[in-house]
JSON list of C-alpha atoms in Angstrom, two decimals:
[
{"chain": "A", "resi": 197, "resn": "UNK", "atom": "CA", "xyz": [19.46, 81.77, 46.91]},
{"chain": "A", "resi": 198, "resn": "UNK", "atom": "CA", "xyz": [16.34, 81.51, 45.11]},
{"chain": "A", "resi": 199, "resn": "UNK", "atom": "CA", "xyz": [13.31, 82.69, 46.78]},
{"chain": "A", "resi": 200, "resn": "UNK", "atom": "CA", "xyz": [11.03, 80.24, 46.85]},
{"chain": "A", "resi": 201, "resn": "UNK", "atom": "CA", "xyz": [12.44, 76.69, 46.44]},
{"chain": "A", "resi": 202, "resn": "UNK", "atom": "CA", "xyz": [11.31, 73.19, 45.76]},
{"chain": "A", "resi": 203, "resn": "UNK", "atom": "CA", "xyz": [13.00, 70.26, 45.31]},
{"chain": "A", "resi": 204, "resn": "UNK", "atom": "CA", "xyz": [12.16, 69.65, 41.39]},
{"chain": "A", "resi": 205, "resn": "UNK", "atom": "CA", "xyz": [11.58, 65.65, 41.32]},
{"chain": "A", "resi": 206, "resn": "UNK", "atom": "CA", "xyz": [10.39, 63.93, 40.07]},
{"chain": "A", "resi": 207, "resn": "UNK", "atom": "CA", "xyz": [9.07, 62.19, 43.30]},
{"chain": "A", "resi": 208, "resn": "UNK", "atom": "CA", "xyz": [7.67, 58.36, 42.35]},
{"chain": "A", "resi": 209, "resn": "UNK", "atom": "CA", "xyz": [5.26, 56.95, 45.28]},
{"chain": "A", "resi": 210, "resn": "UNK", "atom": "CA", "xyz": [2.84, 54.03, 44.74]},
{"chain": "A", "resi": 211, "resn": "UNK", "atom": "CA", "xyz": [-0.64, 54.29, 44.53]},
{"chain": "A", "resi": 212, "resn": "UNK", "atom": "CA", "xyz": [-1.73, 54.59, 48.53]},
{"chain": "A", "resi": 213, "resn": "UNK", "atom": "CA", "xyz": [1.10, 56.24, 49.89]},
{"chain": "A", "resi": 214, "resn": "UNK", "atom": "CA", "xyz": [1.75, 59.58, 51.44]},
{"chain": "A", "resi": 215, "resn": "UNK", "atom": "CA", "xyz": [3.85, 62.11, 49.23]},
{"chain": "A", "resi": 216, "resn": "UNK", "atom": "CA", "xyz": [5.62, 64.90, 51.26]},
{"chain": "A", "resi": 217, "resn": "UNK", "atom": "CA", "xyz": [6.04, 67.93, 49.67]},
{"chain": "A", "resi": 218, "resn": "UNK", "atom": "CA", "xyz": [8.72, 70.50, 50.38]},
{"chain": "A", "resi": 219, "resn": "UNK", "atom": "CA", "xyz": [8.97, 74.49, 50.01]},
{"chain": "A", "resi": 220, "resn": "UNK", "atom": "CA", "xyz": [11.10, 76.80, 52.01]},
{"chain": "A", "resi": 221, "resn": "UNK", "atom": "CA", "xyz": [11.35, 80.86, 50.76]},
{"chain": "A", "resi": 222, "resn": "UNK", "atom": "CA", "xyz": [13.57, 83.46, 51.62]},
{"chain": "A", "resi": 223, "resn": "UNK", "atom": "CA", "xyz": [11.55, 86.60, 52.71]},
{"chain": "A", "resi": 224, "resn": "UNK", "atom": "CA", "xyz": [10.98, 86.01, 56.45]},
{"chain": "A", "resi": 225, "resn": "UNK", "atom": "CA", "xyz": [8.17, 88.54, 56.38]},
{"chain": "A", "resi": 226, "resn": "UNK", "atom": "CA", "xyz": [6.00, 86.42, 54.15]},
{"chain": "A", "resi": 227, "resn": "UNK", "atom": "CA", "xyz": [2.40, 86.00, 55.13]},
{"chain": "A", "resi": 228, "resn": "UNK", "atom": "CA", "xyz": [0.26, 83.88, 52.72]},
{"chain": "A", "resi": 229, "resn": "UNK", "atom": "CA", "xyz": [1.06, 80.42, 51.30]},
{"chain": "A", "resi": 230, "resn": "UNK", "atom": "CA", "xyz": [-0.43, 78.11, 48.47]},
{"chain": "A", "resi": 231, "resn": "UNK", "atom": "CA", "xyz": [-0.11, 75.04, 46.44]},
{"chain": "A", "resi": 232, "resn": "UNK", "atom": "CA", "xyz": [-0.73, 74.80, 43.30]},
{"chain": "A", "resi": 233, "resn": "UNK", "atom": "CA", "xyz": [-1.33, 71.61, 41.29]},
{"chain": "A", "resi": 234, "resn": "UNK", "atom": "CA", "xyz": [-0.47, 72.01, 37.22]},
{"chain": "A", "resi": 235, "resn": "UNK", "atom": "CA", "xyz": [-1.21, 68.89, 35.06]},
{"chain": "A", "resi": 236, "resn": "UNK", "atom": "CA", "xyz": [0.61, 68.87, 31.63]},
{"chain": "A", "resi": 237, "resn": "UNK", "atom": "CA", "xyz": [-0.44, 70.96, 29.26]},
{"chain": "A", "resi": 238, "resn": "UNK", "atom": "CA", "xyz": [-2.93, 72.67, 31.74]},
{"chain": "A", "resi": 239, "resn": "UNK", "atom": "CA", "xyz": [-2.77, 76.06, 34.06]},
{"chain": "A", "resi": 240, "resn": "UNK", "atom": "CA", "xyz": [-2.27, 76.10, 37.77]},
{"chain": "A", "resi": 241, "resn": "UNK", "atom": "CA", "xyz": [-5.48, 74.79, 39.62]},
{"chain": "A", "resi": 242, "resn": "UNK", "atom": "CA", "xyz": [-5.81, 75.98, 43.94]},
{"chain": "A", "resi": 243, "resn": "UNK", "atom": "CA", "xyz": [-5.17, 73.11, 46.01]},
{"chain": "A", "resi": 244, "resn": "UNK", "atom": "CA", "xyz": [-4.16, 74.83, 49.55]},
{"chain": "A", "resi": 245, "resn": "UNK", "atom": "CA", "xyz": [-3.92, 77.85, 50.99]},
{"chain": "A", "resi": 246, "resn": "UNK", "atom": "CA", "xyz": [-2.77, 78.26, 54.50]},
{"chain": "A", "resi": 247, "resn": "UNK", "atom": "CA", "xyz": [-1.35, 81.59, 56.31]},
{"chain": "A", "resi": 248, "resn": "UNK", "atom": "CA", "xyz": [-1.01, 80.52, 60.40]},
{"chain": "A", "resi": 249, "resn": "UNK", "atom": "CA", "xyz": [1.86, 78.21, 61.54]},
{"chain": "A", "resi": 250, "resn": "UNK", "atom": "CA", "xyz": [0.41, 74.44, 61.89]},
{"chain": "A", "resi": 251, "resn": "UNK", "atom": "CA", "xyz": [-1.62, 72.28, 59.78]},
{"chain": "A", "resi": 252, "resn": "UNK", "atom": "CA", "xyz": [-4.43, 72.74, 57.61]},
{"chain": "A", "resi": 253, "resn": "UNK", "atom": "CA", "xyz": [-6.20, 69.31, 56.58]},
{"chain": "A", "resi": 254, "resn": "UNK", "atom": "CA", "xyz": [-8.98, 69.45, 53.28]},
{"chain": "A", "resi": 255, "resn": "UNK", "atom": "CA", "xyz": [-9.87, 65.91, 52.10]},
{"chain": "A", "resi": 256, "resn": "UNK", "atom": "CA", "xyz": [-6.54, 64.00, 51.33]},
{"chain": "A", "resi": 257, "resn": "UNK", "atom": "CA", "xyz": [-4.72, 67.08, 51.27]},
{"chain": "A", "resi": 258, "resn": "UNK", "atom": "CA", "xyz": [-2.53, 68.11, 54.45]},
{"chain": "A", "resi": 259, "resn": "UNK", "atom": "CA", "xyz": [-0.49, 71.76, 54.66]},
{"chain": "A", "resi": 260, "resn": "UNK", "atom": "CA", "xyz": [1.69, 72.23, 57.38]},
{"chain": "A", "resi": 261, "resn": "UNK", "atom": "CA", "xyz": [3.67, 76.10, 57.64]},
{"chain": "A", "resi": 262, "resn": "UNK", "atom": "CA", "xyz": [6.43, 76.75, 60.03]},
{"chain": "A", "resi": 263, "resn": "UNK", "atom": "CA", "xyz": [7.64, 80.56, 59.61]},
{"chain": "A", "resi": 264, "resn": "UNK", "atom": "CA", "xyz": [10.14, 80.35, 61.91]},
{"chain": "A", "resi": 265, "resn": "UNK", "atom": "CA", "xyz": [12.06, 77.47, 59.60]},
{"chain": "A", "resi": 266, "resn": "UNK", "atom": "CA", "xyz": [10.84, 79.44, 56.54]},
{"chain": "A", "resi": 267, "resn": "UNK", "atom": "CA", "xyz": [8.85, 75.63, 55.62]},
{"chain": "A", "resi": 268, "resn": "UNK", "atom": "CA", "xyz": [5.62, 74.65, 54.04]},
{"chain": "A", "resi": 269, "resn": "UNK", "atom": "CA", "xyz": [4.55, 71.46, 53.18]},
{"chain": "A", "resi": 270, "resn": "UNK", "atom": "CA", "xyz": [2.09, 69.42, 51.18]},
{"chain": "A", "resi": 271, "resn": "UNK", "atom": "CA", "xyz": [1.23, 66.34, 52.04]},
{"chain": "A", "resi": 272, "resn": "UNK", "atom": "CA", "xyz": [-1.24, 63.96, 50.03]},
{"chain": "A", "resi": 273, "resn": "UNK", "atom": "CA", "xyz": [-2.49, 61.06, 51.93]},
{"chain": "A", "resi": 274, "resn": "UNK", "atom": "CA", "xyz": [-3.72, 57.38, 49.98]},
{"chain": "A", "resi": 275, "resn": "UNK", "atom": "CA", "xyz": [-2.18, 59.05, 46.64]},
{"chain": "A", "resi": 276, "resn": "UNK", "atom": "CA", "xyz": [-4.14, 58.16, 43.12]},
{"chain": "A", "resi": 277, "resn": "UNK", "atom": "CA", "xyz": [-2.64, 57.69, 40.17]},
{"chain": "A", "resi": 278, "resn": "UNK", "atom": "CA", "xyz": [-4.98, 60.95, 39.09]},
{"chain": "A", "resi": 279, "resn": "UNK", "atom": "CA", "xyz": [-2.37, 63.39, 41.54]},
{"chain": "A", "resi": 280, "resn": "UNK", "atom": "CA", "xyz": [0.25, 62.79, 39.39]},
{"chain": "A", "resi": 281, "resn": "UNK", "atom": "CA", "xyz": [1.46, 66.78, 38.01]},
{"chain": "A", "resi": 282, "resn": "UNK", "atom": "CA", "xyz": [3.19, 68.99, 39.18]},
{"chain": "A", "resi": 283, "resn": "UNK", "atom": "CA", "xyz": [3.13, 70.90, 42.52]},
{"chain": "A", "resi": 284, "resn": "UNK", "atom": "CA", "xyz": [4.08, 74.35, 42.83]},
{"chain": "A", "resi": 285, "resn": "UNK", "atom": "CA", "xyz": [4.18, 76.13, 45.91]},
{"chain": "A", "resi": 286, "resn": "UNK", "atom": "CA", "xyz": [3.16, 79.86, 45.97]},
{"chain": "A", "resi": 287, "resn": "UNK", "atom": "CA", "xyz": [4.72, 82.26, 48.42]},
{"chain": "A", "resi": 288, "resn": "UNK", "atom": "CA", "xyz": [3.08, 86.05, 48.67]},
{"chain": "A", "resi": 289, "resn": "UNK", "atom": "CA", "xyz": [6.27, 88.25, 49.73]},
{"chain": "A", "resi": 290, "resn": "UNK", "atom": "CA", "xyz": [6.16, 91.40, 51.59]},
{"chain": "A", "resi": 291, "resn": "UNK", "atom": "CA", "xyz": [2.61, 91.67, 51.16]},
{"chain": "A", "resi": 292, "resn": "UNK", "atom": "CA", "xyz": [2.61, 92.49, 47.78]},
{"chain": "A", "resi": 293, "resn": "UNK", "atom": "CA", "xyz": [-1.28, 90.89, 47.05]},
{"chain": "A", "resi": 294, "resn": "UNK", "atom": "CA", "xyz": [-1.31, 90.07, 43.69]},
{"chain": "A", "resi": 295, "resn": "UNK", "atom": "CA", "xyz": [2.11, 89.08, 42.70]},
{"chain": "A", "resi": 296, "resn": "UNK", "atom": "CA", "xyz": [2.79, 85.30, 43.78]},
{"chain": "A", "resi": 297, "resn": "UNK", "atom": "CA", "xyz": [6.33, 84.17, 43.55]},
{"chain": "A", "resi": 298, "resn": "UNK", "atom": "CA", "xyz": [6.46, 80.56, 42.25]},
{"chain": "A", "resi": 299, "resn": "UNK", "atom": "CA", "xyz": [9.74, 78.06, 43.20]},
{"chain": "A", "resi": 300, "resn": "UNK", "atom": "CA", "xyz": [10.23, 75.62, 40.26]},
{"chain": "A", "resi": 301, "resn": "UNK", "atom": "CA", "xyz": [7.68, 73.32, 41.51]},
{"chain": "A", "resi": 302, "resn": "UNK", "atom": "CA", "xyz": [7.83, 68.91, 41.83]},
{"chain": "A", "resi": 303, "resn": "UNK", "atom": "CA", "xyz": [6.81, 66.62, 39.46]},
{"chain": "A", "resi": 304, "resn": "UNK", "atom": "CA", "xyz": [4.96, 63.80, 42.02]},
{"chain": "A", "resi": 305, "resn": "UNK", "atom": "CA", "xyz": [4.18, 60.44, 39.37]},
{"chain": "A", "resi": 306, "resn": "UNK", "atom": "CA", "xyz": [1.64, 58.30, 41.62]},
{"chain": "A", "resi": 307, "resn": "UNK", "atom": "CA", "xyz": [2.16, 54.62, 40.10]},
{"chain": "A", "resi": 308, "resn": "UNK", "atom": "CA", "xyz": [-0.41, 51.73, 40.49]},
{"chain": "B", "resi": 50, "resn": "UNK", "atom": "CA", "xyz": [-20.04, 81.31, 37.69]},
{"chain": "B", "resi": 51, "resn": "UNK", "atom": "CA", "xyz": [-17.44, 81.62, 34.29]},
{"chain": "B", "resi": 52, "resn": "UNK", "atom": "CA", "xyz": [-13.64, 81.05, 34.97]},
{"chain": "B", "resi": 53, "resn": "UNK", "atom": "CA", "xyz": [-10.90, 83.40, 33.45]},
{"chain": "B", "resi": 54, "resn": "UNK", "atom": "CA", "xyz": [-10.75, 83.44, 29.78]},
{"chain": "B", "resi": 55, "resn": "UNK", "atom": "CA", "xyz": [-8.08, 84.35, 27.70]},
{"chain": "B", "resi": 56, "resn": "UNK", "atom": "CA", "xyz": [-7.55, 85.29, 23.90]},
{"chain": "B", "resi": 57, "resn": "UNK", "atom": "CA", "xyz": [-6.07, 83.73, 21.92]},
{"chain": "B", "resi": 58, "resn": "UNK", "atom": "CA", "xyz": [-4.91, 80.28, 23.19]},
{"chain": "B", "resi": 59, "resn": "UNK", "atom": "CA", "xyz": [-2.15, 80.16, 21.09]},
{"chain": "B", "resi": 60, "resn": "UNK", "atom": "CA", "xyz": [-0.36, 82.87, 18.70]},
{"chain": "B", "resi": 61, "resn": "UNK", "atom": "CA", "xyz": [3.01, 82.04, 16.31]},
{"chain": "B", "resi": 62, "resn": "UNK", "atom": "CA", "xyz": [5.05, 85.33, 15.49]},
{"chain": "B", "resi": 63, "resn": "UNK", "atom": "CA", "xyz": [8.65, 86.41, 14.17]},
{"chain": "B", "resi": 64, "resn": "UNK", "atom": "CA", "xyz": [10.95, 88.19, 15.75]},
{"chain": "B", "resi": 65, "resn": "UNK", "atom": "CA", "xyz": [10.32, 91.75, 16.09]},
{"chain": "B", "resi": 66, "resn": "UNK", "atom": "CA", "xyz": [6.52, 91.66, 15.79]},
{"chain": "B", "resi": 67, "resn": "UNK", "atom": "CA", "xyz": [4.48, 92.53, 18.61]},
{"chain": "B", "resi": 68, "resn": "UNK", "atom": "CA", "xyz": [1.59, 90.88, 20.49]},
{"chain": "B", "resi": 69, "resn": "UNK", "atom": "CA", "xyz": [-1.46, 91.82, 22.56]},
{"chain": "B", "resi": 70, "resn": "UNK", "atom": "CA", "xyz": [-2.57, 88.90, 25.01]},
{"chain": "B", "resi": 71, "resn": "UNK", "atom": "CA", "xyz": [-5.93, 89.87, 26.62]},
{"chain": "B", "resi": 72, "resn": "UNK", "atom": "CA", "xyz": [-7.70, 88.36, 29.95]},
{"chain": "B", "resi": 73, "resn": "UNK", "atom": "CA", "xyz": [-10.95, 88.36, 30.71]},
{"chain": "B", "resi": 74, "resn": "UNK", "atom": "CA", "xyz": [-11.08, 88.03, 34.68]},
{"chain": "B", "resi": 75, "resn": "UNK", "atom": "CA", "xyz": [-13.77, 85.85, 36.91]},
{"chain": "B", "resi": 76, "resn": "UNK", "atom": "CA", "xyz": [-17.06, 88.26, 37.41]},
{"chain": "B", "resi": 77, "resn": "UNK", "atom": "CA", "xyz": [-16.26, 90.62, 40.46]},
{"chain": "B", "resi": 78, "resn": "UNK", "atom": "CA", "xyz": [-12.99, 90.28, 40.59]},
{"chain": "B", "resi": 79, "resn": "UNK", "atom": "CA", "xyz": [-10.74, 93.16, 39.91]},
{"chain": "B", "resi": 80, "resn": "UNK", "atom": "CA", "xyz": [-7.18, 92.10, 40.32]},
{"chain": "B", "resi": 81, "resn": "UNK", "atom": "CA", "xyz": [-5.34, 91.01, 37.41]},
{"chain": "B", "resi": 82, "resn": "UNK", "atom": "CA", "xyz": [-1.79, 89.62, 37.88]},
{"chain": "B", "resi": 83, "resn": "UNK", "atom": "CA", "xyz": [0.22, 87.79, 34.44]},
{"chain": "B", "resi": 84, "resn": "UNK", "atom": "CA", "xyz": [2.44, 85.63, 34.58]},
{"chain": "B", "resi": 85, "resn": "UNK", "atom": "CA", "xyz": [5.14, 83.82, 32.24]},
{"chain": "B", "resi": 86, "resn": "UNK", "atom": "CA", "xyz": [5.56, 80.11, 32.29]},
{"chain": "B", "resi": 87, "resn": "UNK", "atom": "CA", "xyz": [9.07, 78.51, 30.48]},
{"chain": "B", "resi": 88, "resn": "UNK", "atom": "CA", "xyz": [10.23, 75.44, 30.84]},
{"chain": "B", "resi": 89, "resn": "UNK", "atom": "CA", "xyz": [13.73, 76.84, 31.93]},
{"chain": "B", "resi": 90, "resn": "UNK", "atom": "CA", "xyz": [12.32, 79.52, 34.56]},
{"chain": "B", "resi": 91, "resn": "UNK", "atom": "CA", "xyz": [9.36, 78.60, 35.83]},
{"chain": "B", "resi": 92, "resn": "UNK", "atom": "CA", "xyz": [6.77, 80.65, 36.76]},
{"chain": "B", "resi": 93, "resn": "UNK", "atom": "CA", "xyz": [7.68, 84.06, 36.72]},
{"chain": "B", "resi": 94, "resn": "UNK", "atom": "CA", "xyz": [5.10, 87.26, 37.54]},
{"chain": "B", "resi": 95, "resn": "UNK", "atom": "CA", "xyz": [5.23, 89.87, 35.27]},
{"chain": "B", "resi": 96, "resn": "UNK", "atom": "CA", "xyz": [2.62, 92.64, 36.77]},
{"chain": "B", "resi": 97, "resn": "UNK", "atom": "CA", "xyz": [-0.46, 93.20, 38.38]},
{"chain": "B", "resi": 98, "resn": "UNK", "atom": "CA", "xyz": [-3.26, 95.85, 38.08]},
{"chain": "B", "resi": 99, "resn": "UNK", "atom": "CA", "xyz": [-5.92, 96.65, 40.02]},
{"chain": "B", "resi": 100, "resn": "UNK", "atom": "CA", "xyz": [-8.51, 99.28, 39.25]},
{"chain": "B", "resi": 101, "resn": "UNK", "atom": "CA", "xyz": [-6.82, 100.13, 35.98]},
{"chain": "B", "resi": 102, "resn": "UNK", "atom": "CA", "xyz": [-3.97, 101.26, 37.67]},
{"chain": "B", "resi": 103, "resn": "UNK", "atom": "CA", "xyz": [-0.37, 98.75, 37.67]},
{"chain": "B", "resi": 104, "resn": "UNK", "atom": "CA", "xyz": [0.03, 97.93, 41.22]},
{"chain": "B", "resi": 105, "resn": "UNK", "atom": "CA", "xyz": [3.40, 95.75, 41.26]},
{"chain": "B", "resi": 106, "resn": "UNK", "atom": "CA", "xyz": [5.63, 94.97, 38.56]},
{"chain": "B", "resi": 107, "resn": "UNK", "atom": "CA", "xyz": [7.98, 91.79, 37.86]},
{"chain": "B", "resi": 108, "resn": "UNK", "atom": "CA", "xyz": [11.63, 92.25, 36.89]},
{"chain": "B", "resi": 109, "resn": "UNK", "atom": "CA", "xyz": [11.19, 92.15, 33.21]},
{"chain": "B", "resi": 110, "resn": "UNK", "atom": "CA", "xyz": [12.11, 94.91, 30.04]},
{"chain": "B", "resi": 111, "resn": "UNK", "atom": "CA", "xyz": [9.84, 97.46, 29.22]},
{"chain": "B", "resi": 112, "resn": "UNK", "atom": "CA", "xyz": [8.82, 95.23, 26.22]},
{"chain": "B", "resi": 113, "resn": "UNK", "atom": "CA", "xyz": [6.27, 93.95, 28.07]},
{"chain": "B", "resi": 114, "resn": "UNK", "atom": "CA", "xyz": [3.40, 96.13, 29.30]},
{"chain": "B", "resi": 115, "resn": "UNK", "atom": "CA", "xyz": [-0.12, 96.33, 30.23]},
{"chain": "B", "resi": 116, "resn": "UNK", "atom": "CA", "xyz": [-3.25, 97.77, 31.09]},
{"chain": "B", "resi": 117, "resn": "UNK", "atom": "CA", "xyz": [-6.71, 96.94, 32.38]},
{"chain": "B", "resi": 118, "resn": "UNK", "atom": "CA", "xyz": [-9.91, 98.71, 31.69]},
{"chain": "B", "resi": 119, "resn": "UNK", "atom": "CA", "xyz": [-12.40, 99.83, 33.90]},
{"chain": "B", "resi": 120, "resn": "UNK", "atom": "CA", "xyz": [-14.52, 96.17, 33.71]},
{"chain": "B", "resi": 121, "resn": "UNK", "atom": "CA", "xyz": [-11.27, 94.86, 35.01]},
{"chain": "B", "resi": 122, "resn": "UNK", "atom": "CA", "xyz": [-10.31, 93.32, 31.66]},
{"chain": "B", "resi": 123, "resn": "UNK", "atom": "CA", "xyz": [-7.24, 93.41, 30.97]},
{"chain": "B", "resi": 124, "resn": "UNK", "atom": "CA", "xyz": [-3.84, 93.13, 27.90]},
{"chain": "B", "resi": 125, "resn": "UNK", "atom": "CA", "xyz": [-0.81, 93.09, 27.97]},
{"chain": "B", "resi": 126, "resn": "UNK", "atom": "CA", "xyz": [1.45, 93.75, 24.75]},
{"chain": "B", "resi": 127, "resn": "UNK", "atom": "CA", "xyz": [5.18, 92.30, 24.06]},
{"chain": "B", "resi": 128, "resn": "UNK", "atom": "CA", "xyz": [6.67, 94.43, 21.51]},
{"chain": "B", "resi": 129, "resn": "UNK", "atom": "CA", "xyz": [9.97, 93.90, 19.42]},
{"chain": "B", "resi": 130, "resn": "UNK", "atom": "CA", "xyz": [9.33, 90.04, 20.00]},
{"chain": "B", "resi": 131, "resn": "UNK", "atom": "CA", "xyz": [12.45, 88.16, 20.63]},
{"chain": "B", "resi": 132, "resn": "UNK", "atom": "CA", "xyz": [12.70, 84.11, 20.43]},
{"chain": "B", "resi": 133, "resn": "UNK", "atom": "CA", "xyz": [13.02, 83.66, 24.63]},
{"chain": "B", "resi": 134, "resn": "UNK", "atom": "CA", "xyz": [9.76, 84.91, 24.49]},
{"chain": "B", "resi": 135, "resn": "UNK", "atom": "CA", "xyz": [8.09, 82.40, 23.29]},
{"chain": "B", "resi": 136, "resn": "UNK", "atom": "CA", "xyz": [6.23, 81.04, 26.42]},
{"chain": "B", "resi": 137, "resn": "UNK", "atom": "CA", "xyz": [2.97, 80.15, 28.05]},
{"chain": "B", "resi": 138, "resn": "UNK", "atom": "CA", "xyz": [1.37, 83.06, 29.63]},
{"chain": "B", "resi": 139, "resn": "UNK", "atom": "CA", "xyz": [-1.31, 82.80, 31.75]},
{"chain": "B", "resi": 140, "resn": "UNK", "atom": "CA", "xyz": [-3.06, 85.47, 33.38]},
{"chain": "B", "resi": 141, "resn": "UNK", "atom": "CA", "xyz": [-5.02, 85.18, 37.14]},
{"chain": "B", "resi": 142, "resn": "UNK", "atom": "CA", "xyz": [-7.33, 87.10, 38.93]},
{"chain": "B", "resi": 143, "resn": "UNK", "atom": "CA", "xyz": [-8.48, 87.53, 42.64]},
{"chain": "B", "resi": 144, "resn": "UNK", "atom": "CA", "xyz": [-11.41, 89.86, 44.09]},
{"chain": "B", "resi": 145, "resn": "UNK", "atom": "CA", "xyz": [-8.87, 92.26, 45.15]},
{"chain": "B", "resi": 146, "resn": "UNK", "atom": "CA", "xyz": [-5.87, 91.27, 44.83]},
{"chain": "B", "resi": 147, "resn": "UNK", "atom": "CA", "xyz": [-4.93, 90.60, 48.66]},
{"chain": "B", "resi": 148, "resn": "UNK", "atom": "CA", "xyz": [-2.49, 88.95, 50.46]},
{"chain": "B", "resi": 149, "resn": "UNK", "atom": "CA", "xyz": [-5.29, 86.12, 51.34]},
{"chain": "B", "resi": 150, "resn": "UNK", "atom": "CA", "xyz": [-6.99, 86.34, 47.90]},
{"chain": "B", "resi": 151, "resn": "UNK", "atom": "CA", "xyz": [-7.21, 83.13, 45.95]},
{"chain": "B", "resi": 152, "resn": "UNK", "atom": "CA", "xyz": [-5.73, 83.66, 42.22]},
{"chain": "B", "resi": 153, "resn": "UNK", "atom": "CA", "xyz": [-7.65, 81.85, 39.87]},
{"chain": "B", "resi": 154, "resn": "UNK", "atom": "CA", "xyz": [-5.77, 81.59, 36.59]},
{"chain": "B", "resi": 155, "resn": "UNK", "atom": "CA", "xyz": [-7.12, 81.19, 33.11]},
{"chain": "B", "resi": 156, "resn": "UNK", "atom": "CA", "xyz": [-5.82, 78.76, 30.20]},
{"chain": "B", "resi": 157, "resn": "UNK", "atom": "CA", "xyz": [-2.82, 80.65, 29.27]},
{"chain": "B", "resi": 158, "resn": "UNK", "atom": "CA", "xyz": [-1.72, 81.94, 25.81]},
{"chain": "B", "resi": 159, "resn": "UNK", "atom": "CA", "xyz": [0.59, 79.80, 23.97]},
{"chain": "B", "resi": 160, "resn": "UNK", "atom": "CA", "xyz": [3.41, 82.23, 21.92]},
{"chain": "B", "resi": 161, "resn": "UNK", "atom": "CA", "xyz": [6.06, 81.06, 19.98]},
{"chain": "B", "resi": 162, "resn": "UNK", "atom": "CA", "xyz": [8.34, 83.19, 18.27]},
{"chain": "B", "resi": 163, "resn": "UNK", "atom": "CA", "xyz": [10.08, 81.89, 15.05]}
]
């Protein structure tokens, strides 16, 4: 079992929609959570960072983190052509602050 | 405020050479974690240092090392280069490295080993 896994896409949704975003991760003990949006050819850029079971809303941008299912989501209300990259979710295991263990993140193509 | 910066962007080698990456981290901050992205594995963390010192390592050989100065700069070196190194690394840094910090990552270094 990998420890930190995605489902790899891609995931098509018109321009508008909502895209849902999956991530589950082995190490029960886990404490911080992020997702990280990576267009080609560019690095990893902070979307969300959440750490407490429930939701966490910025802008068009929804996280929701259930610990005791081992789930965190990403979900991107009225998507925009300009979201489509790839999503990587982020899990920080046994508190180990700087090292970030990365599932194989999903390729989300927005189309008009 | 300047984002993290990292030399060269991109670097062609032959097997067997060796290569020093460097990182230049955001002002303040002094954790440094790399990190290798392939298409085939992901993104996969390779070490982190903190006040010069390596704080947690990745599962990788001892061909890959590092080490950060004391204005939290930091290399790392891949010697006796083989061709499933070629990669993009990219390097990130947080104010301390914390289980809430944010990690911030630079461009990345291109390598590809002929």
């Amino acid at each position: 079992q990998k420890e930190v896994e995605q489902n790899s896409g891609p995931l098509s949704v018109p321009e508008g929609a909502i895209a849902s975003l999956n991530c589950t991760y082995s190490d029960r003990g886990s404490q911080s959570f992020f997702w990280y949006r990576q267009y080609s050819g560019k690095s990893p850029e902070l979307i969300m960072s959440i750490y407490s079971n429930g939701d966490k809303e910025d802008g068009r941008f929804t996280a929701q983190l259930n610990k005791a299912s081992q789930y965190v989501s990403l979900l991107i209300r009225d998507s925009q052509p300009s979201d489509s990259a790839t999503y990587l979710c982020a899990v920080n295991m046994n508190n180990q602050g700087g090292k970030l263990i990365f599932g194989q993140g999903t390729e989300l193509s927005v189309k008009p | 405020k300047a984002g993290v910066t990292q030399t060269p962007r991109y670097l062609i080698k032959t097997r067997g050479q060796q290569v020093t990456l460097s990182c230049s981290p955001i002002s303040g901050h002094r954790s440094v974690s790399w990190y290798q992205q392939t298409p085939g594995q992901g993104l996969q963390f390779l070490f982190e240092y903190f006040s010069e010192t390596q704080r947690n390592k990745g599962n990788f050989p001892g061909r890959f090392s590092g080490r950060q100065f004391s204005n939290s700069r930091s290399e790392m070196n891949v010697s006796t280069l083989e061709l499933g190194d070629s990669a993009l690394y990219l390097c990130a840094s947080s104010w301390t490295g914390s289980y809430t910090d944010t990690q911030y990552f630079g461009p990345g270094t291109r390598l590809t080993v002929l």
